[in-house]
């Protein structure tokens, strides 16, 4: 189902009741999951030649997700931020920035991201949240990378959508344990 020959992938960490956020923050801190996210969404230098662009990843997110990351674009990645606020780029000082683009719908984000991906030879665009963006992007998504965190978040306010039945598990990691949060978690790759 690729969008303009570019794979659309989603990445999220979800609790057993599908919670992905609470008070516009992750409901836990698991450094191995954050490292996994960075590794997945950033192409390593070994894969890109020096002549290519310094862009090593493309991420699409909603405004609240962007703000939950301190309203700063992720290092080495270009961020497409979806918001209905027409003056958002001005408000956040993002006008003219190469690493952050404000768009007003998912279609524009996907179209511009696919065009950029083609230009810098990246084969994947990453959708990184939040709830509404994940939901709206599901029909364009080829692959989903989920970190399943073994906990129930009763007071969460953002949830990951149910996976459509045409997604199958293609890879699953061993269960791991995070000592700081005392939580078990594992990584699962789903493919359409």
Short mmCIF file of N, CA and C in Angstrom, two decimals:
data_model
loop_
_atom_site.label_atom_id
_atom_site.label_comp_id
_atom_site.label_asym_id
_atom_site.label_seq_id
_atom_site.Cartn_x
_atom_site.Cartn_y
_atom_site.Cartn_z
N UNK A 1 0.83 -1.20 0.00
CA UNK A 1 0.00 0.00 0.00
C UNK A 1 0.86 1.26 0.00
N UNK A 2 2.14 1.14 -0.20
CA UNK A 2 3.09 2.26 -0.06
C UNK A 2 2.57 3.57 -0.64
N UNK A 3 2.97 4.63 0.00
CA UNK A 3 2.59 5.96 -0.42
C UNK A 3 3.69 6.48 -1.32
N UNK A 4 3.43 6.56 -2.62
CA UNK A 4 4.42 7.03 -3.60
C UNK A 4 5.74 6.27 -3.47
N UNK A 5 5.65 4.94 -3.48
CA UNK A 5 6.82 4.04 -3.40
C UNK A 5 7.63 4.17 -2.11
N UNK A 6 7.06 4.77 -1.10
CA UNK A 6 7.73 4.89 0.18
C UNK A 6 6.89 4.16 1.21
N UNK A 7 7.55 3.37 2.06
CA UNK A 7 6.80 2.64 3.07
C UNK A 7 6.37 3.59 4.19
N UNK A 8 5.13 3.45 4.62
CA UNK A 8 4.64 4.22 5.76
C UNK A 8 4.63 3.27 6.95
N UNK A 9 5.35 3.65 8.00
CA UNK A 9 5.43 2.81 9.19
C UNK A 9 4.99 3.62 10.40
N UNK A 10 4.40 2.93 11.36
CA UNK A 10 4.03 3.58 12.63
C UNK A 10 4.89 2.98 13.72
N UNK A 11 5.22 3.81 14.71
CA UNK A 11 5.98 3.31 15.86
C UNK A 11 5.39 3.91 17.12
N UNK A 12 5.16 3.03 18.12
CA UNK A 12 4.57 3.48 19.38
C UNK A 12 4.90 2.47 20.47
N UNK A 13 4.78 2.94 21.71
CA UNK A 13 4.85 2.06 22.88
C UNK A 13 3.47 2.07 23.50
N UNK A 14 2.91 0.88 23.73
CA UNK A 14 1.54 0.81 24.23
C UNK A 14 1.45 -0.09 25.46
N UNK A 15 0.53 0.25 26.35
CA UNK A 15 0.29 -0.58 27.53
C UNK A 15 -0.64 -1.73 27.14
N UNK A 16 -0.91 -2.63 28.08
CA UNK A 16 -1.79 -3.76 27.78
C UNK A 16 -3.21 -3.29 27.46
N UNK A 17 -3.60 -2.10 27.92
CA UNK A 17 -4.92 -1.55 27.54
C UNK A 17 -4.77 -0.46 26.46
N UNK A 18 -3.70 -0.55 25.68
CA UNK A 18 -3.44 0.27 24.48
C UNK A 18 -3.15 1.75 24.77
N UNK A 19 -2.87 2.09 26.02
CA UNK A 19 -2.58 3.48 26.37
C UNK A 19 -1.21 3.89 25.80
N UNK A 20 -1.15 5.08 25.20
CA UNK A 20 0.12 5.60 24.68
C UNK A 20 0.49 6.93 25.34
N UNK A 21 -0.44 7.52 26.09
CA UNK A 21 -0.13 8.81 26.68
C UNK A 21 -1.02 9.16 27.85
N UNK A 22 -0.46 10.04 28.69
CA UNK A 22 -1.17 10.50 29.88
C UNK A 22 -0.67 11.91 30.16
N UNK A 23 -1.58 12.89 30.11
CA UNK A 23 -1.16 14.27 30.35
C UNK A 23 -0.13 14.74 29.33
N UNK A 24 -0.27 14.30 28.09
CA UNK A 24 0.64 14.63 26.99
C UNK A 24 2.08 14.19 27.24
N UNK A 25 2.24 13.08 27.96
CA UNK A 25 3.56 12.48 28.17
C UNK A 25 3.44 10.97 28.04
N UNK A 26 4.58 10.32 27.85
CA UNK A 26 4.58 8.85 27.89
C UNK A 26 4.27 8.44 29.33
N UNK A 27 3.48 7.39 29.52
CA UNK A 27 3.12 6.99 30.89
C UNK A 27 4.25 6.26 31.63
N UNK A 28 5.42 6.12 31.02
CA UNK A 28 6.56 5.42 31.63
C UNK A 28 7.84 5.97 31.04
N UNK A 29 8.96 5.63 31.66
CA UNK A 29 10.26 5.97 31.07
C UNK A 29 11.07 4.69 30.97
N UNK A 30 11.23 4.21 29.74
CA UNK A 30 12.01 2.99 29.50
C UNK A 30 13.09 3.36 28.48
N UNK A 31 14.32 3.51 28.96
CA UNK A 31 15.38 4.00 28.06
C UNK A 31 15.61 3.08 26.87
N UNK A 32 15.46 1.77 27.04
CA UNK A 32 15.65 0.84 25.91
C UNK A 32 14.60 1.10 24.82
N UNK A 33 13.40 1.50 25.22
CA UNK A 33 12.36 1.81 24.24
C UNK A 33 12.70 3.11 23.50
N UNK A 34 13.19 4.09 24.22
CA UNK A 34 13.58 5.36 23.57
C UNK A 34 14.73 5.13 22.60
N UNK A 35 15.68 4.27 22.97
CA UNK A 35 16.79 3.93 22.06
C UNK A 35 16.28 3.18 20.84
N UNK A 36 15.32 2.29 21.05
CA UNK A 36 14.70 1.54 19.95
C UNK A 36 14.03 2.52 18.98
N UNK A 37 13.29 3.47 19.52
CA UNK A 37 12.61 4.49 18.71
C UNK A 37 13.62 5.28 17.88
N UNK A 38 14.70 5.71 18.52
CA UNK A 38 15.72 6.49 17.82
C UNK A 38 16.37 5.66 16.71
N UNK A 39 16.70 4.40 17.03
CA UNK A 39 17.34 3.52 16.05
C UNK A 39 16.42 3.26 14.85
N UNK A 40 15.12 3.04 15.12
CA UNK A 40 14.18 2.74 14.05
C UNK A 40 13.95 3.96 13.15
N UNK A 41 13.85 5.15 13.74
CA UNK A 41 13.46 6.33 12.97
C UNK A 41 14.65 7.11 12.40
N UNK A 42 15.87 6.67 12.70
CA UNK A 42 17.07 7.34 12.18
C UNK A 42 17.92 6.33 11.42
N UNK A 43 18.18 6.62 10.15
CA UNK A 43 19.05 5.74 9.37
C UNK A 43 20.48 5.95 9.88
N UNK A 44 21.20 4.88 10.09
CA UNK A 44 22.57 5.03 10.59
C UNK A 44 23.46 5.52 9.45
N UNK A 45 24.53 6.20 9.82
CA UNK A 45 25.45 6.77 8.82
C UNK A 45 26.05 5.71 7.91
N UNK A 46 26.17 4.50 8.44
CA UNK A 46 26.75 3.41 7.63
C UNK A 46 25.89 3.14 6.39
N UNK A 47 24.60 3.41 6.49
CA UNK A 47 23.71 3.13 5.37
C UNK A 47 23.65 4.27 4.36
N UNK A 48 24.13 5.44 4.73
CA UNK A 48 24.04 6.57 3.80
C UNK A 48 25.44 7.04 3.44
N UNK A 49 25.63 7.32 2.19
CA UNK A 49 26.94 7.78 1.76
C UNK A 49 27.09 9.27 2.10
N UNK A 50 28.30 9.74 2.12
CA UNK A 50 28.58 11.14 2.47
C UNK A 50 27.96 12.12 1.48
N UNK A 51 27.76 11.68 0.24
CA UNK A 51 27.22 12.59 -0.77
C UNK A 51 25.73 12.85 -0.57
N UNK A 52 25.09 11.97 0.18
CA UNK A 52 23.64 12.14 0.39
C UNK A 52 23.38 13.19 1.45
N UNK A 53 22.13 13.54 1.56
CA UNK A 53 21.67 14.54 2.51
C UNK A 53 21.95 14.12 3.94
N UNK A 54 21.96 15.10 4.84
CA UNK A 54 22.15 14.79 6.25
C UNK A 54 20.84 14.34 6.90
N UNK A 55 19.74 14.36 6.15
CA UNK A 55 18.46 13.89 6.69
C UNK A 55 18.53 12.38 6.84
N UNK A 56 18.33 11.89 8.07
CA UNK A 56 18.44 10.45 8.33
C UNK A 56 17.13 9.84 8.76
N UNK A 57 16.07 10.62 8.70
CA UNK A 57 14.76 10.09 9.06
C UNK A 57 13.69 11.13 8.84
N UNK A 58 12.46 10.66 8.62
CA UNK A 58 11.32 11.56 8.42
C UNK A 58 10.20 11.08 9.33
N UNK A 59 9.70 12.00 10.16
CA UNK A 59 8.64 11.64 11.10
C UNK A 59 7.44 12.56 10.93
N UNK A 60 6.26 11.98 11.08
CA UNK A 60 5.00 12.73 11.01
C UNK A 60 4.32 12.62 12.36
N UNK A 61 3.86 13.75 12.87
CA UNK A 61 3.22 13.72 14.19
C UNK A 61 2.18 14.83 14.29
N UNK A 62 1.32 14.71 15.28
CA UNK A 62 0.38 15.77 15.59
C UNK A 62 1.02 16.83 16.46
N UNK A 63 0.34 17.94 16.60
CA UNK A 63 0.86 19.08 17.37
C UNK A 63 1.15 18.69 18.82
N UNK A 64 0.25 17.96 19.46
CA UNK A 64 0.46 17.62 20.88
C UNK A 64 1.68 16.73 21.06
N UNK A 65 1.90 15.82 20.13
CA UNK A 65 3.09 14.96 20.20
C UNK A 65 4.34 15.81 20.09
N UNK A 66 4.33 16.77 19.14
CA UNK A 66 5.46 17.67 18.97
C UNK A 66 5.71 18.45 20.26
N UNK A 67 4.65 18.94 20.86
CA UNK A 67 4.81 19.72 22.11
C UNK A 67 5.25 18.84 23.26
N UNK A 68 4.87 17.55 23.25
CA UNK A 68 5.31 16.65 24.32
C UNK A 68 6.81 16.39 24.25
N UNK A 69 7.41 16.70 23.09
CA UNK A 69 8.87 16.53 22.93
C UNK A 69 9.58 17.88 23.08
N UNK A 70 8.92 18.80 23.76
CA UNK A 70 9.55 20.10 24.00
C UNK A 70 9.47 21.04 22.81
N UNK A 71 8.57 20.78 21.86
CA UNK A 71 8.42 21.61 20.65
C UNK A 71 9.72 21.78 19.89
N UNK A 72 10.53 20.71 19.89
CA UNK A 72 11.79 20.73 19.15
C UNK A 72 11.81 19.56 18.17
N UNK A 73 12.24 19.81 16.92
CA UNK A 73 12.37 18.70 15.97
C UNK A 73 13.41 17.69 16.47
N UNK A 74 13.21 16.43 16.15
CA UNK A 74 14.15 15.39 16.56
C UNK A 74 15.46 15.52 15.80
N UNK A 75 16.60 15.28 16.47
CA UNK A 75 17.90 15.39 15.79
C UNK A 75 18.00 14.47 14.57
N UNK A 76 18.60 14.96 13.50
CA UNK A 76 18.89 14.21 12.26
C UNK A 76 17.64 13.77 11.51
N UNK A 77 16.46 14.21 11.97
CA UNK A 77 15.21 13.82 11.31
C UNK A 77 14.42 15.08 10.95
N UNK A 78 13.64 14.97 9.89
CA UNK A 78 12.75 16.06 9.51
C UNK A 78 11.37 15.74 10.07
N UNK A 79 10.79 16.72 10.76
CA UNK A 79 9.48 16.53 11.38
C UNK A 79 8.40 17.23 10.57
N UNK A 80 7.32 16.52 10.32
CA UNK A 80 6.11 17.12 9.74
C UNK A 80 5.08 17.16 10.87
N UNK A 81 4.66 18.36 11.23
CA UNK A 81 3.75 18.55 12.36
C UNK A 81 2.38 18.92 11.82
N UNK A 82 1.37 18.14 12.17
CA UNK A 82 0.00 18.38 11.68
C UNK A 82 -0.78 19.15 12.74
N UNK A 83 -1.33 20.29 12.34
CA UNK A 83 -2.16 21.08 13.25
C UNK A 83 -3.18 21.87 12.43
N UNK A 84 -4.30 22.17 13.06
CA UNK A 84 -5.29 23.01 12.38
C UNK A 84 -5.00 24.50 12.64
N UNK A 85 -4.05 24.79 13.52
CA UNK A 85 -3.71 26.19 13.84
C UNK A 85 -2.90 26.78 12.68
N UNK A 86 -3.47 27.75 12.01
CA UNK A 86 -2.84 28.29 10.81
C UNK A 86 -1.55 29.05 11.10
N UNK A 87 -1.41 29.63 12.29
CA UNK A 87 -0.20 30.42 12.59
C UNK A 87 0.78 29.65 13.47
N UNK A 88 0.65 28.32 13.51
CA UNK A 88 1.47 27.50 14.41
C UNK A 88 2.97 27.63 14.11
N UNK A 89 3.34 27.63 12.83
CA UNK A 89 4.76 27.73 12.46
C UNK A 89 5.35 29.04 13.01
N UNK A 90 4.60 30.12 12.89
CA UNK A 90 5.06 31.42 13.41
C UNK A 90 5.17 31.36 14.94
N UNK A 91 4.14 30.83 15.58
CA UNK A 91 4.12 30.74 17.06
C UNK A 91 5.34 30.02 17.60
N UNK A 92 5.72 28.92 16.94
CA UNK A 92 6.80 28.07 17.45
C UNK A 92 8.16 28.37 16.82
N UNK A 93 8.22 29.41 16.01
CA UNK A 93 9.50 29.77 15.40
C UNK A 93 10.00 28.74 14.40
N UNK A 94 9.08 28.14 13.65
CA UNK A 94 9.45 27.07 12.72
C UNK A 94 9.47 27.52 11.27
N UNK A 95 9.15 28.78 11.02
CA UNK A 95 9.12 29.27 9.63
C UNK A 95 10.53 29.22 9.05
N UNK A 96 10.63 28.64 7.84
CA UNK A 96 11.93 28.60 7.16
C UNK A 96 12.89 27.55 7.69
N UNK A 97 12.46 26.72 8.61
CA UNK A 97 13.34 25.67 9.14
C UNK A 97 13.36 24.49 8.17
N UNK A 98 14.52 23.91 7.96
CA UNK A 98 14.64 22.74 7.07
C UNK A 98 14.17 21.46 7.75
N UNK A 99 14.25 21.44 9.09
CA UNK A 99 13.99 20.18 9.81
C UNK A 99 12.60 20.10 10.41
N UNK A 100 11.74 21.08 10.14
CA UNK A 100 10.37 21.03 10.67
C UNK A 100 9.42 21.74 9.71
N UNK A 101 8.34 21.06 9.36
CA UNK A 101 7.34 21.63 8.45
C UNK A 101 5.97 21.49 9.09
N UNK A 102 5.24 22.59 9.14
CA UNK A 102 3.88 22.56 9.67
C UNK A 102 2.92 22.37 8.51
N UNK A 103 2.06 21.37 8.63
CA UNK A 103 1.04 21.10 7.61
C UNK A 103 -0.31 21.02 8.32
N UNK A 104 -1.38 21.08 7.54
CA UNK A 104 -2.69 21.18 8.17
C UNK A 104 -3.56 19.95 7.98
N UNK A 105 -3.02 18.89 7.34
CA UNK A 105 -3.75 17.63 7.27
C UNK A 105 -2.76 16.49 6.97
N UNK A 106 -3.22 15.29 7.23
CA UNK A 106 -2.37 14.11 7.06
C UNK A 106 -1.96 13.92 5.60
N UNK A 107 -2.87 14.18 4.68
CA UNK A 107 -2.56 14.03 3.26
C UNK A 107 -1.36 14.86 2.85
N UNK A 108 -1.35 16.14 3.24
CA UNK A 108 -0.22 17.01 2.92
C UNK A 108 1.06 16.49 3.57
N UNK A 109 0.94 16.03 4.81
CA UNK A 109 2.12 15.51 5.51
C UNK A 109 2.69 14.31 4.75
N UNK A 110 1.83 13.37 4.37
CA UNK A 110 2.30 12.18 3.65
C UNK A 110 2.88 12.53 2.28
N UNK A 111 2.21 13.42 1.56
CA UNK A 111 2.68 13.80 0.22
C UNK A 111 4.04 14.47 0.29
N UNK A 112 4.18 15.45 1.19
CA UNK A 112 5.45 16.17 1.30
C UNK A 112 6.55 15.26 1.86
N UNK A 113 6.19 14.42 2.82
CA UNK A 113 7.18 13.51 3.40
C UNK A 113 7.67 12.49 2.36
N UNK A 114 6.73 11.97 1.55
CA UNK A 114 7.10 11.00 0.51
C UNK A 114 8.01 11.65 -0.52
N UNK A 115 7.72 12.88 -0.87
CA UNK A 115 8.55 13.60 -1.83
C UNK A 115 9.96 13.82 -1.27
N UNK A 116 10.04 14.22 -0.02
CA UNK A 116 11.34 14.41 0.62
C UNK A 116 12.08 13.08 0.74
N UNK A 117 11.38 12.02 1.14
CA UNK A 117 11.99 10.69 1.29
C UNK A 117 12.62 10.26 -0.03
N UNK A 118 11.89 10.48 -1.13
CA UNK A 118 12.40 10.13 -2.45
C UNK A 118 13.69 10.90 -2.74
N UNK A 119 13.68 12.19 -2.43
CA UNK A 119 14.83 13.05 -2.71
C UNK A 119 16.08 12.70 -1.91
N UNK A 120 15.89 12.20 -0.69
CA UNK A 120 17.05 11.88 0.16
C UNK A 120 17.27 10.36 0.29
N UNK A 121 16.59 9.60 -0.57
CA UNK A 121 16.77 8.14 -0.64
C UNK A 121 16.46 7.43 0.68
N UNK A 122 15.37 7.81 1.30
CA UNK A 122 14.88 7.09 2.47
C UNK A 122 13.68 6.27 2.03
N UNK A 123 13.58 5.03 2.51
CA UNK A 123 12.47 4.20 2.04
C UNK A 123 11.30 4.14 3.01
N UNK A 124 11.41 4.83 4.15
CA UNK A 124 10.34 4.77 5.15
C UNK A 124 10.03 6.14 5.72
N UNK A 125 8.74 6.41 5.86
CA UNK A 125 8.25 7.60 6.57
C UNK A 125 7.66 7.07 7.87
N UNK A 126 8.00 7.68 9.00
CA UNK A 126 7.53 7.21 10.30
C UNK A 126 6.40 8.08 10.84
N UNK A 127 5.29 7.46 11.18
CA UNK A 127 4.19 8.14 11.87
C UNK A 127 4.40 7.86 13.36
N UNK A 128 4.55 8.94 14.17
CA UNK A 128 4.94 8.73 15.57
C UNK A 128 3.90 9.21 16.59
N UNK A 129 2.70 9.57 16.14
CA UNK A 129 1.65 9.90 17.10
C UNK A 129 1.05 11.27 16.86
N UNK A 130 0.06 11.56 17.62
CA UNK A 130 -0.59 10.79 18.67
C UNK A 130 -1.77 9.98 18.16
N UNK A 131 -2.72 9.81 19.06
CA UNK A 131 -3.85 8.91 18.85
C UNK A 131 -4.55 9.16 17.51
N UNK A 132 -4.91 10.41 17.25
CA UNK A 132 -5.67 10.70 16.03
C UNK A 132 -4.83 10.48 14.76
N UNK A 133 -3.58 10.88 14.81
CA UNK A 133 -2.70 10.71 13.64
C UNK A 133 -2.48 9.22 13.37
N UNK A 134 -2.25 8.43 14.42
CA UNK A 134 -2.12 6.98 14.25
C UNK A 134 -3.37 6.42 13.58
N UNK A 135 -4.52 6.81 14.10
CA UNK A 135 -5.80 6.31 13.59
C UNK A 135 -5.99 6.68 12.11
N UNK A 136 -5.80 7.96 11.80
CA UNK A 136 -6.02 8.44 10.44
C UNK A 136 -5.02 7.83 9.45
N UNK A 137 -3.80 7.54 9.92
CA UNK A 137 -2.75 7.03 9.02
C UNK A 137 -2.81 5.52 8.82
N UNK A 138 -3.63 4.82 9.62
CA UNK A 138 -3.66 3.35 9.53
C UNK A 138 -3.90 2.85 8.11
N UNK A 139 -4.81 3.51 7.37
CA UNK A 139 -5.12 3.00 6.03
C UNK A 139 -3.96 3.12 5.06
N UNK A 140 -2.97 3.97 5.36
CA UNK A 140 -1.79 4.13 4.48
C UNK A 140 -0.60 3.32 4.99
N UNK A 141 -0.75 2.70 6.15
CA UNK A 141 0.39 2.10 6.85
C UNK A 141 0.70 0.69 6.34
N UNK A 142 2.00 0.45 6.10
CA UNK A 142 2.48 -0.85 5.65
C UNK A 142 3.01 -1.70 6.81
N UNK A 143 3.58 -1.00 7.82
CA UNK A 143 4.29 -1.70 8.89
C UNK A 143 4.06 -0.96 10.19
N UNK A 144 4.00 -1.70 11.28
CA UNK A 144 3.83 -1.11 12.60
C UNK A 144 4.85 -1.71 13.54
N UNK A 145 5.56 -0.86 14.26
CA UNK A 145 6.53 -1.30 15.27
C UNK A 145 5.97 -0.90 16.63
N UNK A 146 5.56 -1.90 17.43
CA UNK A 146 5.00 -1.59 18.74
C UNK A 146 5.90 -2.13 19.85
N UNK A 147 6.07 -1.33 20.88
CA UNK A 147 6.67 -1.80 22.12
C UNK A 147 5.50 -2.10 23.04
N UNK A 148 5.34 -3.36 23.40
CA UNK A 148 4.25 -3.74 24.30
C UNK A 148 4.79 -3.68 25.73
N UNK A 149 4.20 -2.78 26.52
CA UNK A 149 4.64 -2.58 27.90
C UNK A 149 3.62 -3.28 28.80
N UNK A 150 4.14 -4.15 29.67
CA UNK A 150 3.29 -5.00 30.48
C UNK A 150 2.74 -4.25 31.70
N UNK A 151 1.81 -3.34 31.44
CA UNK A 151 1.17 -2.59 32.53
C UNK A 151 -0.17 -2.08 32.02
N UNK A 152 -1.03 -1.78 32.95
CA UNK A 152 -2.35 -1.22 32.63
C UNK A 152 -2.33 0.23 33.11
N UNK A 153 -2.69 1.18 32.24
CA UNK A 153 -2.73 2.59 32.64
C UNK A 153 -4.21 2.99 32.74
N UNK A 154 -4.70 3.08 33.96
CA UNK A 154 -6.14 3.30 34.14
C UNK A 154 -6.54 4.75 33.86
N UNK A 155 -5.62 5.69 34.05
CA UNK A 155 -5.97 7.11 33.87
C UNK A 155 -5.33 7.72 32.63
N UNK A 156 -5.00 6.89 31.63
CA UNK A 156 -4.42 7.41 30.38
C UNK A 156 -5.45 8.21 29.60
N UNK A 157 -4.97 9.08 28.70
CA UNK A 157 -5.91 9.87 27.89
C UNK A 157 -5.63 9.79 26.39
N UNK A 158 -4.66 8.98 25.98
CA UNK A 158 -4.41 8.76 24.55
C UNK A 158 -4.16 7.26 24.35
N UNK A 159 -4.80 6.70 23.32
CA UNK A 159 -4.74 5.26 23.12
C UNK A 159 -4.41 4.92 21.67
N UNK A 160 -3.73 3.80 21.49
CA UNK A 160 -3.39 3.34 20.16
C UNK A 160 -4.59 2.58 19.58
N UNK A 161 -4.89 2.76 18.28
CA UNK A 161 -6.06 2.08 17.72
C UNK A 161 -5.89 0.56 17.68
N UNK A 162 -7.00 -0.14 17.59
CA UNK A 162 -6.97 -1.59 17.40
C UNK A 162 -6.32 -1.85 16.03
N UNK A 163 -5.48 -2.88 15.95
CA UNK A 163 -4.83 -3.19 14.68
C UNK A 163 -5.83 -3.84 13.72
N UNK A 164 -5.87 -3.39 12.48
CA UNK A 164 -6.71 -4.07 11.49
C UNK A 164 -6.26 -5.53 11.35
N UNK A 165 -7.20 -6.40 10.99
CA UNK A 165 -6.91 -7.84 10.95
C UNK A 165 -5.90 -8.23 9.88
N UNK A 166 -5.63 -7.34 8.91
CA UNK A 166 -4.66 -7.72 7.87
C UNK A 166 -3.21 -7.44 8.26
N UNK A 167 -2.97 -7.05 9.52
CA UNK A 167 -1.59 -6.92 10.02
C UNK A 167 -1.22 -8.20 10.75
N UNK A 168 -0.04 -8.72 10.41
CA UNK A 168 0.45 -9.95 11.04
C UNK A 168 1.79 -9.71 11.71
N UNK A 169 2.03 -10.45 12.79
CA UNK A 169 3.31 -10.37 13.48
C UNK A 169 4.38 -10.99 12.59
N UNK A 170 5.45 -10.23 12.30
CA UNK A 170 6.55 -10.79 11.51
C UNK A 170 7.82 -10.96 12.34
N UNK A 171 7.87 -10.26 13.49
CA UNK A 171 9.06 -10.38 14.35
C UNK A 171 8.66 -10.00 15.77
N UNK A 172 9.22 -10.73 16.73
CA UNK A 172 8.93 -10.44 18.13
C UNK A 172 10.20 -10.64 18.94
N UNK A 173 10.51 -9.69 19.81
CA UNK A 173 11.73 -9.81 20.62
C UNK A 173 11.46 -10.65 21.86
N UNK A 174 12.53 -10.98 22.56
CA UNK A 174 12.38 -11.59 23.89
C UNK A 174 11.76 -10.55 24.81
N UNK A 175 11.16 -11.02 25.88
CA UNK A 175 10.67 -10.06 26.88
C UNK A 175 11.88 -9.47 27.61
N UNK A 176 11.84 -8.16 27.85
CA UNK A 176 12.92 -7.48 28.56
C UNK A 176 12.35 -6.84 29.82
N UNK A 177 13.23 -6.43 30.72
CA UNK A 177 12.79 -5.81 31.97
C UNK A 177 13.52 -4.49 32.17
N UNK A 178 12.77 -3.47 32.55
CA UNK A 178 13.37 -2.18 32.86
C UNK A 178 13.38 -2.03 34.38
N UNK A 179 14.60 -1.98 34.95
CA UNK A 179 14.71 -1.92 36.42
C UNK A 179 14.15 -0.63 37.00
N UNK A 180 14.43 0.49 36.33
CA UNK A 180 13.99 1.79 36.87
C UNK A 180 12.48 1.85 37.05
N UNK A 181 11.74 1.43 36.03
CA UNK A 181 10.28 1.51 36.10
C UNK A 181 9.67 0.19 36.59
N UNK A 182 10.52 -0.85 36.72
CA UNK A 182 10.09 -2.19 37.11
C UNK A 182 9.01 -2.73 36.17
N UNK A 183 9.18 -2.47 34.86
CA UNK A 183 8.20 -2.93 33.88
C UNK A 183 8.83 -3.91 32.90
N UNK A 184 8.05 -4.89 32.48
CA UNK A 184 8.47 -5.79 31.41
C UNK A 184 7.93 -5.25 30.08
N UNK A 185 8.68 -5.49 29.01
CA UNK A 185 8.26 -5.00 27.69
C UNK A 185 8.92 -5.84 26.62
N UNK A 186 8.36 -5.78 25.41
CA UNK A 186 8.97 -6.46 24.27
C UNK A 186 8.57 -5.74 23.00
N UNK A 187 9.38 -5.89 21.96
CA UNK A 187 9.15 -5.23 20.67
C UNK A 187 8.49 -6.21 19.69
N UNK A 188 7.49 -5.71 18.95
CA UNK A 188 6.82 -6.54 17.95
C UNK A 188 6.72 -5.76 16.65
N UNK A 189 7.06 -6.43 15.53
CA UNK A 189 6.90 -5.84 14.19
C UNK A 189 5.69 -6.47 13.52
N UNK A 190 4.82 -5.64 13.00
CA UNK A 190 3.64 -6.11 12.27
C UNK A 190 3.74 -5.63 10.83
N UNK A 191 3.31 -6.47 9.91
CA UNK A 191 3.36 -6.11 8.50
C UNK A 191 2.01 -6.41 7.86
N UNK A 192 1.65 -5.58 6.90
CA UNK A 192 0.40 -5.82 6.17
C UNK A 192 0.61 -6.88 5.11
#
